[in-house]
């Protein structure tokens, strides 16, 4: 198999250039899906891929596919990719590295005129983060047939804007039908978003799978009342109920330690006035564990604890997303491990705490991931950092694993 060497400088240049699109004062990125910033980075990605000789198509929910033909057009494409959307206070690497590593791989192949057997596709999956529209990873999920197109188009953000309207506002509703076509394989490069690789001084994570995830929305209804004239025993204070619910989420996670995690990420207190006892609170809950059956037990535990604390309040708990644990393809995992080995990078097998689009592509084609470290495991934070060496190493392993698979 020919060695194709990636150009770390060129890769790093694309990371730093795109980091300016939606760049924040603290050095992070705010690029919510289907925002003006998302449009600009999508335009950048399309132009860069077309300049590299790819044809770029967009499907009906905005997923972008940059295709480089191989010797045999009948073979299903070997894909690389991830997501260009970010959290509200996201970092420069989460998702973006996986997409730009795919572009760098294409550019490196072009530089020596290497033609793969199978076509190569670099994918930008819409709305991996689930920050503006829930759930997360919903567009790769729809491509894999888990969510319908109607469901995706109808999702609304906290301002009430539908996904369809937001997508039309930036002109990224494509005409390529959603899904329904075979992918040959998917390799996703991503930062670990946790501390293990850095702590063990390892350059590469050979990712074996992704843990189980459940998302909930909880609406707590009490009674708005006057902060001065309402005696304490007469109150139905929804925010006090929310405080107890948040404690319950933490207790559920700790009761399933060390791998159980629980997070309340959004809290909206209504009406939100200094001298009004809160009548209603909306909050979100994210429960995770490596095992599906344990996450199911965590949900039961949560429901029992909420029933105990609700008192004279109404608790409306709705489960809005279940993402079962996923195990990646052993053959592709082998190619990643082999590539890391041959390149002399310290590596280890690792399961992913974070969700990724690879979770859903694993349902429709052989899939795996490559991890590189990030500083102190910090992610979903503007301080997220990875290094030139780590990004270059991950991209070289990604390309070598793809070429090894293409040669089989
Ligand atoms: O939620 C996740 O794990 C992913 O970052 N969207
Ligand atoms: Mn990500
Ligand atoms: Mn993320
Ligand atoms: Mn992810």
Coordinates of C-alpha atoms in Angstrom, one line a residue, residues 48-348:
X48 CA -12.5 24.0 -0.4
X49 CA -13.8 20.5 -1.4
X50 CA -14.7 21.7 -4.9
X51 CA -11.3 23.3 -5.3
X52 CA -9.9 19.8 -4.4
X53 CA -11.8 18.3 -7.2
X54 CA -14.7 16.8 -5.3
X55 CA -18.4 17.0 -6.2
X56 CA -20.4 18.3 -3.3
X57 CA -24.0 17.4 -2.8
X58 CA -26.4 18.4 0.0
X59 CA -29.4 16.3 1.1
X60 CA -32.8 17.4 2.2
X61 CA -31.8 18.0 5.8
X62 CA -28.5 19.8 5.0
X63 CA -26.0 16.9 5.3
X64 CA -23.1 17.7 3.0
X65 CA -21.2 15.0 1.0
X66 CA -17.9 15.8 -0.8
X67 CA -17.1 12.9 -3.2
X68 CA -13.8 12.0 -4.8
X69 CA -14.2 9.3 -7.4
X70 CA -12.2 6.1 -7.2
X71 CA -11.2 3.6 -9.8
X72 CA -14.4 1.7 -9.4
X73 CA -17.5 3.9 -9.2
X74 CA -19.7 0.9 -8.4
X75 CA -18.1 0.5 -5.0
X76 CA -19.9 2.2 -2.1
X77 CA -17.9 5.2 -0.7
X78 CA -15.4 5.0 2.1
X79 CA -16.4 7.9 4.3
X80 CA -14.6 10.2 6.7
X81 CA -16.4 13.1 8.4
X82 CA -18.0 14.5 11.5
X83 CA -19.7 17.9 12.1
X84 CA -19.1 21.6 11.7
X85 CA -21.8 22.8 14.1
X86 CA -20.7 23.7 17.6
X87 CA -22.0 24.2 21.1
X88 CA -22.9 27.8 22.1
X89 CA -19.5 28.0 23.8
X90 CA -17.7 25.4 21.8
X91 CA -14.1 24.8 21.0
X92 CA -12.0 24.8 17.8
X93 CA -11.8 21.0 17.4
X94 CA -15.0 19.2 18.4
X95 CA -16.4 17.8 15.2
X96 CA -14.4 20.2 13.0
X97 CA -11.2 18.2 13.2
X98 CA -13.0 15.1 11.8
X99 CA -14.4 17.1 8.8
X100 CA -11.1 19.0 8.0
X101 CA -9.0 15.8 8.4
X102 CA -11.2 14.3 5.7
X103 CA -10.4 17.4 3.5
X104 CA -6.7 17.1 4.3
X105 CA -6.8 13.4 3.3
X106 CA -8.4 14.3 -0.1
X107 CA -5.8 17.0 -0.6
X108 CA -2.9 14.6 0.3
X109 CA -4.2 12.0 -2.2
X110 CA -4.5 14.6 -4.9
X111 CA -0.9 15.9 -4.2
X112 CA 0.5 12.6 -5.4
X113 CA -2.3 11.7 -7.8
X114 CA -3.2 8.6 -5.8
X115 CA -6.6 7.1 -6.8
X116 CA -8.4 4.8 -4.4
X117 CA -10.4 1.8 -5.5
X118 CA -13.6 3.0 -3.9
X119 CA -14.9 6.5 -4.0
X120 CA -14.1 8.6 -0.9
X121 CA -16.7 10.9 0.7
X122 CA -16.0 13.5 3.3
X123 CA -19.2 14.3 5.2
X124 CA -20.4 17.2 7.3
X125 CA -23.4 15.9 9.3
X126 CA -26.0 18.5 10.2
X127 CA -26.7 19.3 13.9
X128 CA -24.5 16.8 15.6
X129 CA -24.5 18.8 18.8
X130 CA -28.2 19.0 19.5
X131 CA -27.6 22.4 21.1
X132 CA -30.1 24.4 19.1
X133 CA -32.5 21.6 18.0
X134 CA -32.8 18.4 19.9
X135 CA -31.8 15.5 19.8
X136 CA -28.1 15.4 19.1
X137 CA -26.8 13.5 16.1
X138 CA -30.2 13.8 14.6
X139 CA -29.2 14.2 10.9
X140 CA -26.9 11.2 10.9
X141 CA -29.7 9.5 12.7
X142 CA -32.2 10.4 10.0
X143 CA -29.7 9.3 7.3
X144 CA -29.5 5.9 9.1
X145 CA -33.4 5.8 9.1
X146 CA -33.8 6.2 12.9
X147 CA -35.7 9.6 12.6
X148 CA -38.1 10.6 9.7
X149 CA -37.4 13.6 7.6
X150 CA -40.7 15.1 8.9
X151 CA -39.6 14.7 12.5
X152 CA -36.3 16.5 11.7
X153 CA -38.0 19.4 9.8
X154 CA -40.5 20.0 12.5
X155 CA -38.1 20.2 15.4
X156 CA -38.1 23.7 17.0
X157 CA -35.5 25.7 18.9
X158 CA -36.1 27.5 22.2
X159 CA -37.3 30.6 20.2
X160 CA -39.9 28.4 18.3
X161 CA -38.1 28.5 14.9
X162 CA -38.5 25.2 13.1
X163 CA -35.5 23.3 11.7
X164 CA -37.0 23.6 8.2
X165 CA -37.3 27.4 8.5
X166 CA -33.7 27.8 9.9
X167 CA -32.3 25.6 7.1
X168 CA -34.2 27.6 4.4
X169 CA -33.0 30.8 5.9
X170 CA -29.4 29.8 5.1
X171 CA -30.2 28.1 1.9
X172 CA -29.0 24.6 2.8
X173 CA -32.0 22.5 2.1
X174 CA -30.5 20.3 -0.6
X175 CA -32.2 18.2 -3.2
X176 CA -30.3 15.0 -2.7
X177 CA -32.8 12.5 -1.2
X178 CA -32.1 11.7 2.5
X179 CA -30.3 8.4 3.0
X180 CA -31.4 5.3 1.1
X181 CA -27.9 4.7 -0.3
X182 CA -25.1 2.3 0.7
X183 CA -22.0 3.6 2.4
X184 CA -18.9 1.3 2.3
X185 CA -17.4 2.4 5.6
X186 CA -17.2 5.3 8.0
X187 CA -14.0 6.4 9.8
X188 CA -14.5 9.5 12.2
X189 CA -11.6 11.3 13.7
X190 CA -12.5 13.2 16.9
X191 CA -10.9 14.7 20.0
X192 CA -11.4 12.4 23.0
X193 CA -13.2 15.1 25.0
X194 CA -12.0 13.4 28.1
X195 CA -8.7 13.2 30.1
X196 CA -7.6 9.6 29.5
X197 CA -5.3 9.8 26.5
X198 CA -3.4 12.9 27.8
X199 CA -3.1 11.4 31.3
X200 CA -1.6 8.2 29.9
X201 CA 0.6 10.2 27.4
X202 CA -1.0 8.4 24.4
X203 CA -1.3 10.0 21.0
X204 CA -4.1 7.8 19.6
X205 CA -7.4 6.4 21.0
X206 CA -8.5 3.2 19.1
X207 CA -12.2 3.7 19.8
X208 CA -14.2 0.6 20.4
X209 CA -17.7 2.1 20.8
X210 CA -19.9 4.8 22.4
X211 CA -21.9 4.6 25.6
X212 CA -25.7 4.6 26.1
X213 CA -27.4 8.0 26.3
X214 CA -30.9 9.1 27.3
X215 CA -32.3 12.7 27.2
X216 CA -35.3 14.0 29.1
X217 CA -37.3 17.3 29.4
X218 CA -38.8 18.0 32.8
X219 CA -41.5 20.7 33.3
X220 CA -42.2 21.5 36.9
X221 CA -45.5 23.3 37.5
X222 CA -46.3 25.2 40.8
X223 CA -48.0 28.5 41.2
X224 CA -46.7 32.0 40.5
X225 CA -47.3 34.1 43.7
X226 CA -46.3 37.3 45.3
X227 CA -42.8 37.1 46.9
X228 CA -43.8 39.3 49.8
X229 CA -47.4 38.5 50.6
X230 CA -47.4 34.7 50.2
X231 CA -46.6 32.8 53.4
X232 CA -44.0 30.0 52.9
X233 CA -46.4 27.1 53.7
X234 CA -48.8 28.4 51.0
X235 CA -46.3 28.3 48.3
X236 CA -45.9 26.0 45.3
X237 CA -42.5 27.1 44.3
X238 CA -41.4 25.4 41.0
X239 CA -37.8 26.5 41.4
X240 CA -37.5 24.9 44.8
X241 CA -38.8 21.7 43.2
X242 CA -36.2 22.1 40.4
X243 CA -33.4 22.4 43.0
X244 CA -34.5 19.1 44.5
X245 CA -34.8 17.5 41.0
X246 CA -31.3 18.6 40.2
X247 CA -30.0 17.0 43.4
X248 CA -31.9 13.8 42.4
X249 CA -30.2 13.7 39.0
X250 CA -26.8 14.0 40.7
X251 CA -27.8 11.3 43.2
X252 CA -28.9 8.9 40.4
X253 CA -25.5 9.3 38.7
X254 CA -23.6 8.8 41.9
X255 CA -25.7 5.7 42.7
X256 CA -24.4 4.2 39.5
X257 CA -20.8 5.3 39.9
X258 CA -18.1 5.1 38.6
X259 CA -19.5 5.1 35.0
X260 CA -22.9 6.7 35.5
X261 CA -23.1 10.4 34.6
X262 CA -26.1 12.8 34.9
X263 CA -26.4 16.4 33.8
X264 CA -28.9 19.2 33.9
X265 CA -27.8 21.5 31.1
X266 CA -30.7 23.8 30.5
X267 CA -32.9 25.5 33.2
X268 CA -35.6 28.1 32.4
X269 CA -37.4 29.7 35.4
X270 CA -40.7 31.4 34.7
X271 CA -41.8 34.1 34.8
X272 CA -38.3 35.1 36.0
X273 CA -39.0 38.1 38.1
X274 CA -37.3 39.0 41.4
X275 CA -40.6 39.4 43.3
X276 CA -42.6 36.5 41.8
X277 CA -42.5 33.0 43.3
X278 CA -41.6 30.8 40.2
X279 CA -44.7 29.2 38.8
X280 CA -43.0 27.0 36.2
X281 CA -39.5 25.6 35.5
X282 CA -38.3 23.8 32.4
X283 CA -35.1 21.7 32.6
X284 CA -33.2 19.1 30.5
X285 CA -31.6 15.9 31.8
X286 CA -28.8 13.9 30.2
X287 CA -28.2 10.4 31.6
X288 CA -25.3 8.1 30.3
X289 CA -23.6 4.8 31.1
X290 CA -21.7 2.3 29.1
X291 CA -24.5 -0.3 29.5
X292 CA -28.1 0.2 28.1
X293 CA -29.6 -1.8 31.0
X294 CA -28.0 0.5 33.5
X295 CA -29.2 3.6 31.9
X296 CA -32.7 2.1 31.9
X297 CA -32.2 1.5 35.7
X298 CA -31.0 5.1 36.1
X299 CA -34.2 6.3 34.5
X300 CA -36.3 4.2 36.8
X301 CA -34.3 5.5 39.8
X302 CA -34.8 9.1 38.6
X303 CA -38.6 8.6 38.2
X304 CA -38.9 7.1 41.7
X305 CA -36.9 10.0 43.3
X306 CA -38.9 12.6 41.4
X307 CA -42.2 11.0 42.6
X308 CA -40.9 11.2 46.2
X309 CA -40.0 14.9 46.1
X310 CA -42.8 16.4 43.9
X311 CA -45.1 17.2 46.8
X312 CA -47.8 19.7 45.7
X313 CA -45.9 20.4 42.5
X314 CA -46.6 18.7 39.1
X315 CA -43.6 17.0 37.5
X316 CA -44.0 16.3 33.8
X317 CA -41.0 14.2 32.8
X318 CA -40.7 13.4 29.0
X319 CA -38.0 11.1 27.6
X320 CA -37.1 12.7 24.2
X321 CA -34.1 10.6 23.1
X322 CA -32.6 7.1 23.5
X323 CA -29.2 6.4 21.9
X324 CA -28.3 2.8 22.7
X325 CA -24.6 1.9 23.3
X326 CA -22.7 1.1 20.1
X327 CA -19.8 -1.3 19.4
X328 CA -17.7 -0.4 16.4
X329 CA -16.6 -2.7 13.6
X330 CA -13.7 -5.0 14.7
X331 CA -12.1 -5.0 11.2
X332 CA -12.0 -1.2 11.0
X333 CA -10.8 -1.0 14.6
X334 CA -8.0 -3.3 13.6
X335 CA -7.0 -1.0 10.7
X336 CA -6.9 2.0 13.1
X337 CA -4.8 0.0 15.7
X338 CA -2.5 -1.2 12.9
X339 CA -2.0 2.3 11.5
X340 CA -1.2 3.7 14.9
X341 CA 1.2 0.8 15.6
X342 CA 3.0 1.2 12.2
X343 CA 3.4 5.0 12.7
X344 CA 4.8 4.4 16.1
X345 CA 2.2 6.2 18.1
X346 CA 1.4 5.2 21.7
X347 CA -2.2 4.2 21.6
X348 CA -4.9 2.4 23.6

